[in-house]
Amino acid sequence: MLNMELLSDRIARISLQRRRDTQAERQERIFNDKVRTIGVDKEALDMQVKEKKQREEAEKEKQNASDADMLYNSKVACLLHSRQVKEKCAMEKAIVNYRQQCQQPWSQQEFDLNDPDRCRNTDLGDAQMMPPGLVGEDPDSKSRRQRQREQLREWLTQQQSERAAERHQQRLEEQRYDQSREETDNIALQLQSLDMERRKAAAIATKEYNLAKIEEKRHQEGKRNDKNNQQLTGVRAEPTLGMVGVPGVWPSSDRRAPVESLQQIIQFQKHQMGEKKRMELKKKQDEEQHDRIRLDSARTALLMERQQARMNKELRRHLDSTNVKLAETHKQQKPDIERGCVDDSFFSKFNTCSR
């Protein structure tokens, strides 16, 4: 009973032994430096390199064939061009030879067909090379040159007269312009004198009106004082000799001389001028104070802006240094392979088993 082996046990033992053999072969294949291929298909890589070389060689052969065809076509084009040039030169030479041999002057249409030998039998001194009136001979050249000179003289005379007329017209226009400018200046002077007279009259009228108003005010004050005196005394005073005036006009209570009234007016005008100057000076001081405040505000704003920029720069520098420190700390917390610090202990973690 003990020596008997069950079928299931035998199958389990065989499968276990098979797995052990497979594991041993796999370990032998993986841990052998000569035949180890972990994650790389060397045959496929070699095939890719071979195909790439074949493609490069095919492209190179194709390019060489194209260059050879281009060179051959260029040579053929040069040969054809040289052949055309030679044929053209030969044709022109043949045309010249034909004209010299077959197209003599006596055989042309301009000569007498009934006497072809007339040109050869005529002496060169007696022969007229070209009939009168044709191109190359001008029998009326002297008269034509004379007419040309006369026409040129007439043109010059006409140009001089036209220029003289233009200069005369320009002088007339300048004279009219000067005359109109003088008239405009005279009118402006007249208008200025009228304006000055009007202003003078307005000033006189204003002065008289002011004097009249002052006199009226004094008259009213005199009447008010007299009325008050009458109310106080209860008795109407008899008119004295000094109070007698022009009939129909109430005598004024102000007995000061006209010179004093004029001095008062002058003093009042001086006071007005001084008040005006004081107001202008105050306005100018206010404007200067406003400008000074505006400049101080602008300077203060500029200083604040510079200080803010300096503070932003310092904050940015502090933030950058903080970011650098945080990055270094984060880098120190990463594994060795991510930090780029890999030593021999890192490789000792692998290849401990076949899995």
Short mmCIF file of C-alpha atoms in Angstrom, two decimals:
data_model
loop_
_atom_site.label_atom_id
_atom_site.label_comp_id
_atom_site.label_asym_id
_atom_site.label_seq_id
_atom_site.Cartn_x
_atom_site.Cartn_y
_atom_site.Cartn_z
CA MET A 1 0.00 0.00 0.00
CA LEU A 2 2.84 2.38 0.80
CA ASN A 3 4.72 1.67 -2.45
CA MET A 4 1.68 2.27 -4.54
CA GLU A 5 1.49 5.69 -6.27
CA LEU A 6 -1.70 7.28 -7.25
CA LEU A 7 -2.28 8.56 -10.75
CA SER A 8 -3.05 12.11 -9.57
CA ASP A 9 0.15 12.25 -7.55
CA ARG A 10 2.19 11.08 -10.51
CA ILE A 11 0.59 13.71 -12.76
CA ALA A 12 1.25 16.40 -10.17
CA ARG A 13 4.84 15.28 -9.82
CA ILE A 14 5.38 15.29 -13.59
CA SER A 15 3.87 18.77 -13.99
CA LEU A 16 5.97 20.06 -11.08
CA GLN A 17 9.13 18.60 -12.63
CA ARG A 18 8.20 20.17 -15.98
CA ARG A 19 7.76 23.56 -14.37
CA ARG A 20 11.08 23.20 -12.61
CA ASP A 21 12.85 22.34 -15.88
CA THR A 22 11.19 25.28 -17.65
CA GLN A 23 12.22 27.61 -14.83
CA ALA A 24 15.78 26.36 -14.98
CA GLU A 25 15.96 26.86 -18.75
CA ARG A 26 14.47 30.34 -18.39
CA GLN A 27 16.97 31.28 -15.67
CA GLU A 28 19.80 29.93 -17.80
CA ARG A 29 18.63 32.01 -20.73
CA ILE A 30 18.05 35.20 -18.72
CA PHE A 31 21.10 35.20 -16.46
CA ASN A 32 23.52 34.22 -19.24
CA ASP A 33 25.28 37.43 -20.43
CA LYS A 34 26.01 36.01 -23.88
CA VAL A 35 22.48 35.08 -24.92
CA ARG A 36 20.42 37.39 -22.68
CA THR A 37 17.81 39.45 -24.55
CA ILE A 38 15.57 41.21 -22.06
CA GLY A 39 12.96 43.45 -23.72
CA VAL A 40 14.85 43.74 -27.05
CA ASP A 41 14.33 41.79 -30.27
CA LYS A 42 17.84 41.84 -31.74
CA GLU A 43 16.83 40.05 -34.92
CA ALA A 44 14.10 42.57 -35.61
CA LEU A 45 16.52 45.45 -34.98
CA ASP A 46 19.08 43.90 -37.33
CA MET A 47 16.37 43.49 -39.96
CA GLN A 48 15.36 47.15 -39.57
CA VAL A 49 18.96 48.31 -39.93
CA LYS A 50 19.36 46.13 -43.02
CA GLU A 51 16.16 47.49 -44.59
CA LYS A 52 17.23 51.05 -43.84
CA LYS A 53 20.59 50.47 -45.55
CA GLN A 54 18.81 48.96 -48.54
CA ARG A 55 16.51 51.97 -48.81
CA GLU A 56 19.44 54.37 -48.58
CA GLU A 57 21.31 52.45 -51.28
CA ALA A 58 18.21 52.45 -53.51
CA GLU A 59 17.74 56.22 -53.04
CA LYS A 60 21.42 56.80 -53.73
CA GLU A 61 21.26 54.76 -56.93
CA LYS A 62 18.14 56.64 -57.98
CA GLN A 63 19.83 59.99 -57.32
CA ASN A 64 22.94 58.90 -59.25
CA ALA A 65 20.76 57.84 -62.18
CA SER A 66 18.95 61.20 -62.11
CA ASP A 67 22.27 63.08 -62.00
CA ALA A 68 23.57 61.02 -64.91
CA ASP A 69 20.43 61.74 -66.94
CA MET A 70 20.71 65.45 -66.17
CA LEU A 71 24.38 65.50 -67.19
CA TYR A 72 23.59 63.63 -70.42
CA ASN A 73 20.74 66.03 -71.25
CA SER A 74 23.01 69.03 -70.56
CA LYS A 75 25.67 67.64 -72.90
CA VAL A 76 23.08 66.97 -75.61
CA ALA A 77 21.70 70.51 -75.23
CA CYS A 78 25.22 71.98 -75.53
CA LEU A 79 25.91 69.92 -78.65
CA LEU A 80 22.61 70.95 -80.23
CA HIS A 81 23.25 74.61 -79.44
CA SER A 82 26.74 74.50 -80.94
CA ARG A 83 25.37 72.70 -84.01
CA GLN A 84 22.65 75.37 -84.44
CA VAL A 85 25.25 78.14 -84.15
CA LYS A 86 27.45 76.47 -86.75
CA GLU A 87 24.49 75.93 -89.11
CA LYS A 88 23.45 79.58 -88.70
CA CYS A 89 26.97 80.81 -89.47
CA ALA A 90 27.18 78.50 -92.49
CA MET A 91 23.79 79.71 -93.75
CA GLU A 92 24.77 83.37 -93.39
CA LYS A 93 28.05 82.68 -95.19
CA ALA A 94 26.17 80.91 -97.99
CA ILE A 95 23.77 83.86 -98.32
CA VAL A 96 26.67 86.30 -98.57
CA ASN A 97 28.37 84.11 -101.21
CA TYR A 98 25.14 83.83 -103.18
CA ARG A 99 24.64 87.60 -103.15
CA GLN A 100 28.21 88.18 -104.25
CA GLN A 101 27.98 85.63 -107.06
CA CYS A 102 24.39 85.84 -108.30
CA GLN A 103 23.09 89.30 -107.28
CA GLN A 104 25.42 91.71 -109.06
CA PRO A 105 24.45 95.38 -109.41
CA TRP A 106 23.86 95.18 -113.14
CA SER A 107 21.35 92.36 -112.66
CA GLN A 108 19.20 94.31 -110.18
CA GLN A 109 15.92 95.94 -111.01
CA GLU A 110 17.19 99.50 -110.62
CA PHE A 111 19.47 99.12 -113.66
CA ASP A 112 18.49 99.03 -117.29
CA LEU A 113 17.49 95.49 -118.23
CA ASN A 114 18.08 96.21 -121.94
CA ASP A 115 21.73 97.07 -121.26
CA PRO A 116 22.98 94.84 -118.38
CA ASP A 117 26.63 95.71 -119.02
CA ARG A 118 26.08 99.46 -118.61
CA CYS A 119 27.40 99.50 -115.04
CA ARG A 120 30.60 97.62 -116.00
CA ASN A 121 31.23 99.75 -119.11
CA THR A 122 30.69 103.12 -117.31
CA ASP A 123 33.66 104.85 -115.73
CA LEU A 124 33.54 105.40 -112.00
CA GLY A 125 34.35 109.09 -112.35
CA ASP A 126 31.60 109.78 -114.85
CA ALA A 127 29.01 107.53 -113.25
CA GLN A 128 26.51 109.05 -110.88
CA MET A 129 26.27 106.75 -107.91
CA MET A 130 22.77 107.88 -106.91
CA PRO A 131 20.06 109.84 -108.69
CA PRO A 132 19.28 113.30 -107.29
CA GLY A 133 16.56 113.43 -104.70
CA LEU A 134 17.28 110.01 -103.21
CA VAL A 135 18.52 109.26 -99.70
CA GLY A 136 22.14 110.25 -99.24
CA GLU A 137 22.17 113.31 -101.51
CA ASP A 138 20.56 116.70 -100.74
CA PRO A 139 21.07 119.29 -103.48
CA ASP A 140 19.08 121.95 -101.52
CA SER A 141 21.10 121.55 -98.34
CA LYS A 142 22.34 125.18 -98.34
CA SER A 143 18.90 126.71 -98.73
CA ARG A 144 17.49 124.26 -96.18
CA ARG A 145 20.16 125.19 -93.63
CA GLN A 146 19.46 128.86 -94.32
CA ARG A 147 15.75 128.34 -93.68
CA GLN A 148 16.54 126.41 -90.53
CA ARG A 149 18.71 129.29 -89.27
CA GLU A 150 15.96 131.80 -89.99
CA GLN A 151 13.39 129.64 -88.26
CA LEU A 152 15.68 129.21 -85.26
CA ARG A 153 16.22 132.98 -85.13
CA GLU A 154 12.47 133.57 -85.22
CA TRP A 155 11.98 131.05 -82.42
CA LEU A 156 14.62 132.72 -80.27
CA THR A 157 13.06 136.13 -80.89
CA GLN A 158 9.63 134.80 -79.99
CA GLN A 159 10.98 133.21 -76.79
CA GLN A 160 12.69 136.45 -75.78
CA SER A 161 9.50 138.44 -76.37
CA GLU A 162 7.46 135.92 -74.39
CA ARG A 163 9.94 136.07 -71.49
CA ALA A 164 9.90 139.87 -71.56
CA ALA A 165 6.08 139.83 -71.49
CA GLU A 166 6.12 137.41 -68.57
CA ARG A 167 8.57 139.61 -66.64
CA HIS A 168 6.43 142.68 -67.37
CA GLN A 169 3.29 140.86 -66.22
CA GLN A 170 5.09 139.72 -63.07
CA ARG A 171 6.19 143.30 -62.31
CA LEU A 172 2.62 144.53 -62.80
CA GLU A 173 1.31 141.84 -60.45
CA GLU A 174 3.93 142.77 -57.85
CA GLN A 175 2.97 146.46 -58.14
CA ARG A 176 -0.72 145.63 -57.75
CA TYR A 177 0.11 143.45 -54.75
CA ASP A 178 2.16 146.24 -53.14
CA GLN A 179 -0.62 148.76 -53.83
CA SER A 180 -3.29 146.47 -52.35
CA ARG A 181 -1.07 145.83 -49.32
CA GLU A 182 -0.60 149.58 -48.78
CA GLU A 183 -4.34 150.13 -49.08
CA THR A 184 -4.97 147.33 -46.59
CA ASP A 185 -2.42 148.85 -44.17
CA ASN A 186 -4.06 152.29 -44.51
CA ILE A 187 -7.50 150.81 -43.86
CA ALA A 188 -6.11 148.96 -40.84
CA LEU A 189 -4.57 152.21 -39.51
CA GLN A 190 -7.85 154.06 -40.00
CA LEU A 191 -9.76 151.31 -38.24
CA GLN A 192 -7.22 151.35 -35.42
CA SER A 193 -7.50 155.14 -35.07
CA LEU A 194 -11.31 154.88 -35.08
CA ASP A 195 -11.16 152.15 -32.45
CA MET A 196 -8.84 154.27 -30.32
CA GLU A 197 -11.17 157.27 -30.65
CA ARG A 198 -14.15 155.08 -29.77
CA ARG A 199 -12.34 153.72 -26.72
CA LYS A 200 -11.32 157.24 -25.73
CA ALA A 201 -14.88 158.49 -26.07
CA ALA A 202 -16.15 155.47 -24.11
CA ALA A 203 -13.60 156.18 -21.37
CA ILE A 204 -14.62 159.84 -21.22
CA ALA A 205 -18.29 158.90 -21.13
CA THR A 206 -17.62 156.36 -18.38
CA LYS A 207 -15.68 158.95 -16.44
CA GLU A 208 -18.44 161.54 -16.79
CA TYR A 209 -21.02 158.95 -15.79
CA ASN A 210 -19.00 158.04 -12.72
CA LEU A 211 -18.63 161.71 -11.79
CA ALA A 212 -22.34 162.23 -12.27
CA LYS A 213 -23.16 159.23 -10.12
CA ILE A 214 -20.77 160.44 -7.41
CA GLU A 215 -22.30 163.91 -7.54
CA GLU A 216 -25.80 162.47 -7.40
CA LYS A 217 -24.83 160.31 -4.44
CA ARG A 218 -23.40 163.31 -2.63
CA HIS A 219 -26.54 165.30 -3.41
CA GLN A 220 -28.72 162.54 -2.00
CA GLU A 221 -26.57 162.33 1.12
CA GLY A 222 -26.83 166.13 1.54
CA LYS A 223 -30.61 166.02 1.22
CA ARG A 224 -30.77 163.13 3.70
CA ASN A 225 -28.62 165.08 6.18
CA ASP A 226 -30.74 168.19 5.77
CA LYS A 227 -33.89 166.21 6.31
CA ASN A 228 -32.46 164.66 9.45
CA ASN A 229 -31.44 168.09 10.73
CA GLN A 230 -34.92 169.45 10.06
CA GLN A 231 -36.47 166.56 11.92
CA LEU A 232 -34.16 167.15 14.85
CA THR A 233 -34.59 170.92 15.13
CA GLY A 234 -38.23 171.06 13.95
CA VAL A 235 -37.53 174.40 12.41
CA ARG A 236 -36.71 174.95 8.76
CA ALA A 237 -33.57 176.96 8.44
CA GLU A 238 -33.61 180.09 6.40
CA PRO A 239 -31.57 179.97 3.25
CA THR A 240 -28.32 181.79 3.58
CA LEU A 241 -26.35 183.64 1.04
CA GLY A 242 -23.95 180.78 0.55
CA MET A 243 -26.73 178.37 -0.30
CA VAL A 244 -28.19 180.43 -3.08
CA GLY A 245 -27.60 178.75 -6.41
CA VAL A 246 -29.00 178.39 -9.83
CA PRO A 247 -32.82 178.61 -9.91
CA GLY A 248 -34.50 175.24 -10.32
CA VAL A 249 -31.49 173.27 -8.92
CA TRP A 250 -31.24 172.24 -5.31
CA PRO A 251 -28.05 173.51 -3.84
CA SER A 252 -25.59 170.86 -2.82
CA SER A 253 -24.50 170.55 0.77
CA ASP A 254 -20.97 169.62 -0.30
CA ARG A 255 -19.02 172.87 -0.45
CA ARG A 256 -15.67 171.32 -1.35
CA ALA A 257 -13.83 172.51 -4.36
CA PRO A 258 -14.00 170.52 -7.65
CA VAL A 259 -10.28 169.81 -7.29
CA GLU A 260 -10.96 167.80 -4.18
CA SER A 261 -13.66 165.79 -5.98
CA LEU A 262 -11.27 165.03 -8.81
CA GLN A 263 -8.62 163.95 -6.32
CA GLN A 264 -11.13 161.65 -4.70
CA ILE A 265 -11.97 160.12 -8.08
CA ILE A 266 -8.28 159.61 -8.79
CA GLN A 267 -7.82 158.09 -5.35
CA PHE A 268 -10.81 155.81 -5.94
CA GLN A 269 -9.38 154.71 -9.32
CA LYS A 270 -5.98 154.09 -7.74
CA HIS A 271 -7.69 152.04 -5.06
CA GLN A 272 -9.45 150.02 -7.76
CA MET A 273 -6.15 149.47 -9.60
CA GLY A 274 -4.45 148.38 -6.40
CA GLU A 275 -7.34 146.04 -5.62
CA LYS A 276 -7.11 144.59 -9.13
CA LYS A 277 -3.35 144.08 -8.79
CA ARG A 278 -3.88 142.49 -5.40
CA MET A 279 -6.46 140.10 -6.85
CA GLU A 280 -4.15 139.22 -9.75
CA LEU A 281 -1.26 138.64 -7.33
CA LYS A 282 -3.48 136.47 -5.15
CA LYS A 283 -4.66 134.52 -8.21
CA LYS A 284 -1.04 134.02 -9.32
CA GLN A 285 -0.05 132.87 -5.83
CA ASP A 286 -2.99 130.45 -5.79
CA GLU A 287 -1.91 129.07 -9.17
CA GLU A 288 1.68 128.70 -7.97
CA GLN A 289 0.46 126.98 -4.83
CA HIS A 290 -1.71 124.65 -6.95
CA ASP A 291 1.25 123.88 -9.23
CA ARG A 292 3.47 123.25 -6.21
CA ILE A 293 0.90 120.89 -4.70
CA ARG A 294 0.51 119.09 -8.01
CA LEU A 295 4.29 118.66 -8.37
CA ASP A 296 4.56 117.42 -4.79
CA SER A 297 1.75 114.95 -5.43
CA ALA A 298 3.40 113.72 -8.63
CA ARG A 299 6.76 113.36 -6.85
CA THR A 300 5.12 111.50 -3.98
CA ALA A 301 3.29 109.21 -6.41
CA LEU A 302 6.56 108.51 -8.25
CA LEU A 303 8.34 107.69 -4.98
CA MET A 304 5.49 105.42 -3.93
CA GLU A 305 5.55 103.69 -7.31
CA ARG A 306 9.31 103.10 -7.06
CA GLN A 307 8.93 101.80 -3.52
CA GLN A 308 6.14 99.46 -4.66
CA ALA A 309 8.32 98.21 -7.53
CA ARG A 310 11.19 97.62 -5.10
CA MET A 311 8.91 95.72 -2.74
CA ASN A 312 7.54 93.64 -5.63
CA LYS A 313 11.09 92.83 -6.70
CA GLU A 314 12.03 91.74 -3.18
CA LEU A 315 8.85 89.65 -2.88
CA ARG A 316 9.59 88.05 -6.25
CA ARG A 317 13.16 87.24 -5.17
CA HIS A 318 11.89 85.76 -1.91
CA LEU A 319 9.28 83.72 -3.79
CA ASP A 320 11.90 82.42 -6.22
CA SER A 321 14.20 81.36 -3.37
CA THR A 322 11.27 79.66 -1.62
CA ASN A 323 10.34 77.82 -4.82
CA VAL A 324 13.95 76.67 -5.25
CA LYS A 325 14.03 75.35 -1.68
CA LEU A 326 10.70 73.57 -2.13
CA ALA A 327 11.92 72.05 -5.40
CA GLU A 328 15.09 70.78 -3.73
CA THR A 329 13.05 69.32 -0.84
CA HIS A 330 10.65 67.67 -3.26
CA LYS A 331 13.56 66.31 -5.23
CA GLN A 332 15.12 64.87 -2.10
CA GLN A 333 11.84 63.12 -1.32
CA LYS A 334 11.69 61.45 -4.77
CA PRO A 335 13.15 57.98 -5.36
CA ASP A 336 16.78 57.61 -6.39
CA ILE A 337 15.96 56.81 -10.02
CA GLU A 338 13.87 59.99 -10.42
CA ARG A 339 16.52 62.14 -8.73
CA GLY A 340 19.20 60.78 -11.04
CA CYS A 341 21.25 59.36 -8.16
CA VAL A 342 21.60 55.67 -8.98
CA ASP A 343 24.33 53.53 -7.36
CA ASP A 344 25.17 49.82 -7.21
CA SER A 345 22.61 49.18 -4.46
CA PHE A 346 19.85 50.14 -6.89
CA PHE A 347 20.76 47.31 -9.29
CA SER A 348 21.01 44.81 -6.43
CA LYS A 349 17.24 45.02 -6.09
CA PHE A 350 16.71 43.29 -9.45
CA ASN A 351 17.48 39.85 -10.89
CA THR A 352 16.84 38.16 -7.56
CA CYS A 353 14.53 35.67 -9.23
CA SER A 354 13.37 34.68 -12.70
CA ARG A 355 10.06 36.55 -12.33
#
